[in-house]
PDB file of C-alpha atoms in Angstrom:
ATOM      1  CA  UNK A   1      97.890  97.795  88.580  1.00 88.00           C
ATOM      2  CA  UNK A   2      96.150  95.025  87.498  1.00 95.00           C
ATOM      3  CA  UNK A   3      95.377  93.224  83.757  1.00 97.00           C
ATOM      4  CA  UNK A   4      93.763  95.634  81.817  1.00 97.00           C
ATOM      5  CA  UNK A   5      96.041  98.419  82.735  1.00 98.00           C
ATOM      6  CA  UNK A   6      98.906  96.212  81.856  1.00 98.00           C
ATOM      7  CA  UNK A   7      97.449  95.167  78.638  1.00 98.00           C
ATOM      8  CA  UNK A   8      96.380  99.019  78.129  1.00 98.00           C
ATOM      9  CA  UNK A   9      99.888  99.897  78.117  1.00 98.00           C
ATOM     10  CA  UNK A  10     100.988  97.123  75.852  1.00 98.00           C
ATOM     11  CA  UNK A  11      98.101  98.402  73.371  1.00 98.00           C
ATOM     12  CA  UNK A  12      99.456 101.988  73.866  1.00 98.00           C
ATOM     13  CA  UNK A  13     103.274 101.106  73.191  1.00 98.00           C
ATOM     14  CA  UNK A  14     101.745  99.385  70.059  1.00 98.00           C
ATOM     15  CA  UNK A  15      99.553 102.085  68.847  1.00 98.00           C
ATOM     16  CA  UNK A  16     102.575 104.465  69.365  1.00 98.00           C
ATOM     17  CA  UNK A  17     104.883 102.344  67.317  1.00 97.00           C
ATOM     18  CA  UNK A  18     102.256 102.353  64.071  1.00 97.00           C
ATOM     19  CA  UNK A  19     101.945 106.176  64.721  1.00 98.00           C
ATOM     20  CA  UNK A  20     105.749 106.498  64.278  1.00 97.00           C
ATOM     21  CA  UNK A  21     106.338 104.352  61.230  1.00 97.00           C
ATOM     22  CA  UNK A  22     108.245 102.009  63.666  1.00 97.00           C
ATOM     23  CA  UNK A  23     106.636  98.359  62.787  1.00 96.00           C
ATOM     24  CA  UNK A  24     104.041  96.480  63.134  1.00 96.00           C
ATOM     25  CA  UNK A  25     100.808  97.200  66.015  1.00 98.00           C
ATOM     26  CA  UNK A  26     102.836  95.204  68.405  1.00 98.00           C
ATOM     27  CA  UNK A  27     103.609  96.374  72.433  1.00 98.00           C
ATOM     28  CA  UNK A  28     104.436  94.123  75.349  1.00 98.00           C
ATOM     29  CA  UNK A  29     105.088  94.766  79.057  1.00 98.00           C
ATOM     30  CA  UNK A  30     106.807  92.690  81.691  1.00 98.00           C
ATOM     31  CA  UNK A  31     105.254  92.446  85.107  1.00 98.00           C
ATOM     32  CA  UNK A  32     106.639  91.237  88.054  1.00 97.00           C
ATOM     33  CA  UNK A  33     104.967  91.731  91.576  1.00 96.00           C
ATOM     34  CA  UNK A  34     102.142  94.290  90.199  1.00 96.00           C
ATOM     35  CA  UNK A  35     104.627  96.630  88.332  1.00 97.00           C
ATOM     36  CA  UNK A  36     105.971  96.881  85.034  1.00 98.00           C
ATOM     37  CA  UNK A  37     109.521  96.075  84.227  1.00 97.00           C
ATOM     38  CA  UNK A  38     109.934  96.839  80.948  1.00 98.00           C
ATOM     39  CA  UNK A  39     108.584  97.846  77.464  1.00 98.00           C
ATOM     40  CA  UNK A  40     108.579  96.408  74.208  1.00 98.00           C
ATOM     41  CA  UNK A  41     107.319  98.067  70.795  1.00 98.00           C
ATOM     42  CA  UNK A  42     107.770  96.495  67.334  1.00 97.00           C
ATOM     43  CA  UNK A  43     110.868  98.421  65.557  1.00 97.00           C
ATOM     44  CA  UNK A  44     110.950  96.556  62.479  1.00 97.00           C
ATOM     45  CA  UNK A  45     110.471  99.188  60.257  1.00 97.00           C
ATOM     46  CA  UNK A  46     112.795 101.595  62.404  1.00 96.00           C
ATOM     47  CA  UNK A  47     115.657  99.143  62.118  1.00 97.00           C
ATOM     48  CA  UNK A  48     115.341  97.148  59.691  1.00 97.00           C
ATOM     49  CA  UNK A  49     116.204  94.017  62.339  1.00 97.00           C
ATOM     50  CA  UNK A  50     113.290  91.224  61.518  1.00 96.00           C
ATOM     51  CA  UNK A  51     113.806  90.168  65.710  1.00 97.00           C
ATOM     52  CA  UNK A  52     112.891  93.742  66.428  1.00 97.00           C
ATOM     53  CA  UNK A  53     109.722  92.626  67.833  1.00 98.00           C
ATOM     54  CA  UNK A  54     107.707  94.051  71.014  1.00 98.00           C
ATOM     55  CA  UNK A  55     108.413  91.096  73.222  1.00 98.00           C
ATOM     56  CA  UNK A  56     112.175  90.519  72.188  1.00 98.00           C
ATOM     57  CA  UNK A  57     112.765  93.773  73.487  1.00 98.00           C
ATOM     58  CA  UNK A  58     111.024  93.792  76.324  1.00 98.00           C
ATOM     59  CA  UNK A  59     112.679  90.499  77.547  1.00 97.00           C
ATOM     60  CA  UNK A  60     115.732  92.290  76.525  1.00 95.00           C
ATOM     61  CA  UNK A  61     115.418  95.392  78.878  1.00 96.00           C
ATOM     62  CA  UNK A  62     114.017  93.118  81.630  1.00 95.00           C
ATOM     63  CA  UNK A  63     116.601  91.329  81.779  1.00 92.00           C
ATOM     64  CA  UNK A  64     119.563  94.080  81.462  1.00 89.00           C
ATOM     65  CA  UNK A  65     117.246  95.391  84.189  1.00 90.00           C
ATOM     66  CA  UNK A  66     117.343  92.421  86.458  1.00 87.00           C
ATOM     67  CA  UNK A  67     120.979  91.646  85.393  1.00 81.00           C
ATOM     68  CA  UNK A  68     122.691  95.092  86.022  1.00 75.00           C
ATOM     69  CA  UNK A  69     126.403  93.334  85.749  1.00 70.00           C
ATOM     70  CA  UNK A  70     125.702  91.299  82.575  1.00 63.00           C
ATOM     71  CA  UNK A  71     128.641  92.814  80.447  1.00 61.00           C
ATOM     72  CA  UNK A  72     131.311  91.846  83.399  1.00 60.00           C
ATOM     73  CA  UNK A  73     129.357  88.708  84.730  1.00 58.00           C
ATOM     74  CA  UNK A  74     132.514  87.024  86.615  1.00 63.00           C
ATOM     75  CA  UNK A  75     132.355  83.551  88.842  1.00 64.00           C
ATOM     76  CA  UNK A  76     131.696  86.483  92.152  1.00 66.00           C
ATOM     77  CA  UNK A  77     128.383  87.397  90.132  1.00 62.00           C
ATOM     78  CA  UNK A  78     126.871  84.322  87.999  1.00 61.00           C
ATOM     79  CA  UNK A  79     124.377  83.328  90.973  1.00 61.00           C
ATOM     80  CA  UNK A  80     122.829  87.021  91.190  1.00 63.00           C
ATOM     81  CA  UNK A  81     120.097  88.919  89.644  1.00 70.00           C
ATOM     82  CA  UNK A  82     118.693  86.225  86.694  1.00 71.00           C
ATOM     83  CA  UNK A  83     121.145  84.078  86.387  1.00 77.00           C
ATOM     84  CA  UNK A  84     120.287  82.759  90.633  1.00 80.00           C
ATOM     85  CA  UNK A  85     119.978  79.199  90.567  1.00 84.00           C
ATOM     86  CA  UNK A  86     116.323  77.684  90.713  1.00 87.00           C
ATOM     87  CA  UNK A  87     115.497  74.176  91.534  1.00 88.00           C
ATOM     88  CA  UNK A  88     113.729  71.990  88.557  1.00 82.00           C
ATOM     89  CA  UNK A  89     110.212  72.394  88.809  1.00 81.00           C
ATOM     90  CA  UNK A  90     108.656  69.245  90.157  1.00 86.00           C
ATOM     91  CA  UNK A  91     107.619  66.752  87.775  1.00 87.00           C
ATOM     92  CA  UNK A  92     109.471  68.917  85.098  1.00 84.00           C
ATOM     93  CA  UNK A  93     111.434  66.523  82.754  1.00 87.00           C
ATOM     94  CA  UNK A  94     114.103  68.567  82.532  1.00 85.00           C
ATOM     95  CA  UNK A  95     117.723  66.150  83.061  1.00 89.00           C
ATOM     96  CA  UNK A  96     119.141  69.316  84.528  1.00 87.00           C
ATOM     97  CA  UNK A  97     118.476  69.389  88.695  1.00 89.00           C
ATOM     98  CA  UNK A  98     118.626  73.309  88.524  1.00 87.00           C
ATOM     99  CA  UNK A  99     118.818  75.996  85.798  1.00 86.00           C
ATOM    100  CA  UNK A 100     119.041  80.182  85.977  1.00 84.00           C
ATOM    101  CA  UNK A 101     115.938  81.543  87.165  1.00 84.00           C
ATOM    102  CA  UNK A 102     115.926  84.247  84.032  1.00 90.00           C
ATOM    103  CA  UNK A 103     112.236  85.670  84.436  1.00 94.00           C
ATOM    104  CA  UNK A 104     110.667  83.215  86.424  1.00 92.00           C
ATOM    105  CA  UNK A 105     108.001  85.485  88.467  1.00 93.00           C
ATOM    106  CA  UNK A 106     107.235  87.844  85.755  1.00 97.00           C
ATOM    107  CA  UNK A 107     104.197  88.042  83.151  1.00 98.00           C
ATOM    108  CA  UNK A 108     104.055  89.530  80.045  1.00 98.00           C
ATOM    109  CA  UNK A 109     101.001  91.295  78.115  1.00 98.00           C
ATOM    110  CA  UNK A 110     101.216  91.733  74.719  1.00 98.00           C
ATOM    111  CA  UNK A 111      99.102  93.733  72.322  1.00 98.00           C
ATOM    112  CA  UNK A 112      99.066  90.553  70.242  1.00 97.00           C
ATOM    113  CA  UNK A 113      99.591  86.597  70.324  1.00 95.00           C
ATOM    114  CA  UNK A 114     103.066  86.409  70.190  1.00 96.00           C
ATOM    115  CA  UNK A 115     104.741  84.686  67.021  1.00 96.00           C
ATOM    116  CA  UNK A 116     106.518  81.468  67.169  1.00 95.00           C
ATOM    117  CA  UNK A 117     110.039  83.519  67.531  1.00 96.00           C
ATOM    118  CA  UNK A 118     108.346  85.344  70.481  1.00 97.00           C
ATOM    119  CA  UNK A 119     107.058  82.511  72.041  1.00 96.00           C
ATOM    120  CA  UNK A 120     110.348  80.944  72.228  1.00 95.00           C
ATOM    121  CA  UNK A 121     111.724  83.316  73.807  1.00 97.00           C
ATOM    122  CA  UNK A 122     109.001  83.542  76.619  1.00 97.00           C
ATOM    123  CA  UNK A 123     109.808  80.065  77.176  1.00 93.00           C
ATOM    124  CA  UNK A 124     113.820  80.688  77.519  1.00 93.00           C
ATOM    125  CA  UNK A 125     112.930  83.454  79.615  1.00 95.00           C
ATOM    126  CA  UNK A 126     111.012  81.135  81.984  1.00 93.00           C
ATOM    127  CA  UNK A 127     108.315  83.893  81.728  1.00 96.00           C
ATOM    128  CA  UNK A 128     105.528  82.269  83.976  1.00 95.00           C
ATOM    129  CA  UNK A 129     102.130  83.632  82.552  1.00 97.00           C
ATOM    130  CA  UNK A 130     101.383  85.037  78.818  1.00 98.00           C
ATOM    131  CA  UNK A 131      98.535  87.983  77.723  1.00 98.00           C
ATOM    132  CA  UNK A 132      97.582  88.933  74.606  1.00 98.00           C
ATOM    133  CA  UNK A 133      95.084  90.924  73.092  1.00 97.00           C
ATOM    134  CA  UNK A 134      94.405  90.337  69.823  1.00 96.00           C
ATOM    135  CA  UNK A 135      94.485  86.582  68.635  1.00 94.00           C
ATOM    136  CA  UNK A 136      95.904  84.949  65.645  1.00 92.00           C
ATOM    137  CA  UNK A 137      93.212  85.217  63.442  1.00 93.00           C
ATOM    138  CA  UNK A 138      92.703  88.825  64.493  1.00 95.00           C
ATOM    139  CA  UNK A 139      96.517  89.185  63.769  1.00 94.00           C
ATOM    140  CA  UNK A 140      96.349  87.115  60.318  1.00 93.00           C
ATOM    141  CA  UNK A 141      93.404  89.549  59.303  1.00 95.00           C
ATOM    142  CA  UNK A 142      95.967  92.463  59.289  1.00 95.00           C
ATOM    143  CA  UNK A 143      98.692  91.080  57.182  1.00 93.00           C
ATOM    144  CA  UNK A 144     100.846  89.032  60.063  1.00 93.00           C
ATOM    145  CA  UNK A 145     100.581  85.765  59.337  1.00 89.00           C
ATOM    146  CA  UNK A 146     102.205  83.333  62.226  1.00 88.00           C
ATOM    147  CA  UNK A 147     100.493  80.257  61.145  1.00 85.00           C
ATOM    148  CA  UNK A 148     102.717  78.598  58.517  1.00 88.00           C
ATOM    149  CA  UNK A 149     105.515  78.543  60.740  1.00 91.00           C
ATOM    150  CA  UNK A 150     103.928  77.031  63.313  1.00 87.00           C
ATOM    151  CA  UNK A 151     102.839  74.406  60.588  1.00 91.00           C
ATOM    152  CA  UNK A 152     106.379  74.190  59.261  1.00 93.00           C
ATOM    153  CA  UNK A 153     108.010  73.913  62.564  1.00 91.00           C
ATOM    154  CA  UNK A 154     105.960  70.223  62.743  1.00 93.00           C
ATOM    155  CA  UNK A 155     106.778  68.972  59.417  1.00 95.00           C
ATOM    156  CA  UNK A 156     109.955  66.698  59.217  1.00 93.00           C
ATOM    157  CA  UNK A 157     113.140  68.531  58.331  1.00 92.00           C
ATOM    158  CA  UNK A 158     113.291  67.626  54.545  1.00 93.00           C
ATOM    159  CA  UNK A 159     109.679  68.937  54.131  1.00 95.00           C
ATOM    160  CA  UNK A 160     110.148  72.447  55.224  1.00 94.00           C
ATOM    161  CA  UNK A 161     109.827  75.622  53.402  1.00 94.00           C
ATOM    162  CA  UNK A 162     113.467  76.852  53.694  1.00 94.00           C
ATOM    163  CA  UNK A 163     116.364  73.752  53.065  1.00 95.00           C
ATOM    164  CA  UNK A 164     117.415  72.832  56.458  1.00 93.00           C
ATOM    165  CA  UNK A 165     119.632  69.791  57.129  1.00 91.00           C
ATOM    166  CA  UNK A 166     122.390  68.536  59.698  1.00 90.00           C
ATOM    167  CA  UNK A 167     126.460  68.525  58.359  1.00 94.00           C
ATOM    168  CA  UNK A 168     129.367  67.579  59.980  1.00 95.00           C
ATOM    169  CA  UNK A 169     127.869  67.046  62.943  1.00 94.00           C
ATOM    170  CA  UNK A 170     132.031  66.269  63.874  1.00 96.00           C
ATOM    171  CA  UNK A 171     132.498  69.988  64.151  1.00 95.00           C
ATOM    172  CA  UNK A 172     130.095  70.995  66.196  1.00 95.00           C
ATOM    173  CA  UNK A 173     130.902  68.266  68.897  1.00 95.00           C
ATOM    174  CA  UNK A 174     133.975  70.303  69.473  1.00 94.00           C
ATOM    175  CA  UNK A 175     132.190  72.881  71.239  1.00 95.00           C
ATOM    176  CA  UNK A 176     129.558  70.047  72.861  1.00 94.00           C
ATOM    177  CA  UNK A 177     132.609  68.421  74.540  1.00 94.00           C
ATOM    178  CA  UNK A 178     134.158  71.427  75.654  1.00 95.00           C
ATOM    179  CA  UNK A 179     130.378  72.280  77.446  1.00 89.00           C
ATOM    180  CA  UNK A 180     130.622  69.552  79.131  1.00 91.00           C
ATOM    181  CA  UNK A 181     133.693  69.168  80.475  1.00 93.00           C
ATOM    182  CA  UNK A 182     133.130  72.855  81.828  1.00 90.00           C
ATOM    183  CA  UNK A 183     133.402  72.019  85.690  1.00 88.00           C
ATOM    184  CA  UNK A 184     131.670  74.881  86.549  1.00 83.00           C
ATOM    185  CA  UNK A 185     129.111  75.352  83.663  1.00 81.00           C
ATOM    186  CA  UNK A 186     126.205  77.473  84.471  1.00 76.00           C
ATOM    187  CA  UNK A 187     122.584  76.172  82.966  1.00 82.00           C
ATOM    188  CA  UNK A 188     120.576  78.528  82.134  1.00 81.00           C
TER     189      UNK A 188
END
């Protein structure tokens, strides 16, 4: 299989969803070595869960697929499956010398540009290559508009749309601290 019948699919899973009364026109597929992984449709409407989106749960079942032990990960497991140590890319800045590999190796197609929530979530997944169909404009033209948060998310914190701010930033040390003096803390 190649691109367009990986973005075909994507397109059907969306089309399917909007037939349904699921969500939104919205179906991804992760590829890894020339076959799919896993499927994503928007379920927004079905469940009522605003993260319901095609590529959140396509990451999702790619991962529970590549992670078969995830509910009883134990110290005998934590280097298998997607949580197998990588080395830091070269040149990366990351201060970490190796993280989980997650979905390094795998592309995902999507019927759409993913939103901002999405997108993050390609990037935790380490989710090498991105494929969309339909752009933003395309997207906005329809009634999903992605921009604003984009132009939110680079406005300082006391400029945003929704009141954001940092408190007792005491508290939350707690749990910093105990991070890192984990001995054997796993980055991911």
């Amino acid at each position: 299989m190649g691109h367009e019948e990986f973005l075909a699919e994507a397109v059907r899973l969306a089309t399917e969803s909007v037939e349904h009364g699921w969500g939104g026109p919205f179906g991804a597929v992760i590829t890894r070595d020339g076959e799919i992984l896993a499927r994503g449709q928007n379920r927004v409407l079905l469940t009522g869960d605003p993260t319901a989106h095609a590529e959140m749960e396509a990451i999702h079942k790619a991962s529970q697929l590549l992670n078969p032990r995830a509910p009883t990960i134990s110290e005998d497991h934590r280097n298998e499956g997607t949580l197998r140590y990588v080395p830091r890319p070269e040149g990366s800045p990351d201060p970490v010398p190796q993280r989980a590999r997650m979905l390094q190796g795998c592309s995902i197609y999507v019927s759409g540009a993913p939103c901002p929530m999405c997108m993050s979530a390609v990037y935790w997944a380490r989710i090498d290559s991105v494929y969309f169909s339909c752009d933003q404009d395309a997207t906005r033209k329809i009634g999903f508009d992605d921009a604003f948060q984009y132009e939110d998310f680079r406005k300082p914190l006391d400029r945003r749309r929704i009141h954001i701010e940092q408190i007792f930033p005491e508290l939350g040390a707690k749990a910093y601290e105990a991070w890192e003096a984990k001995p054997d803390r796993h980055p991911y």
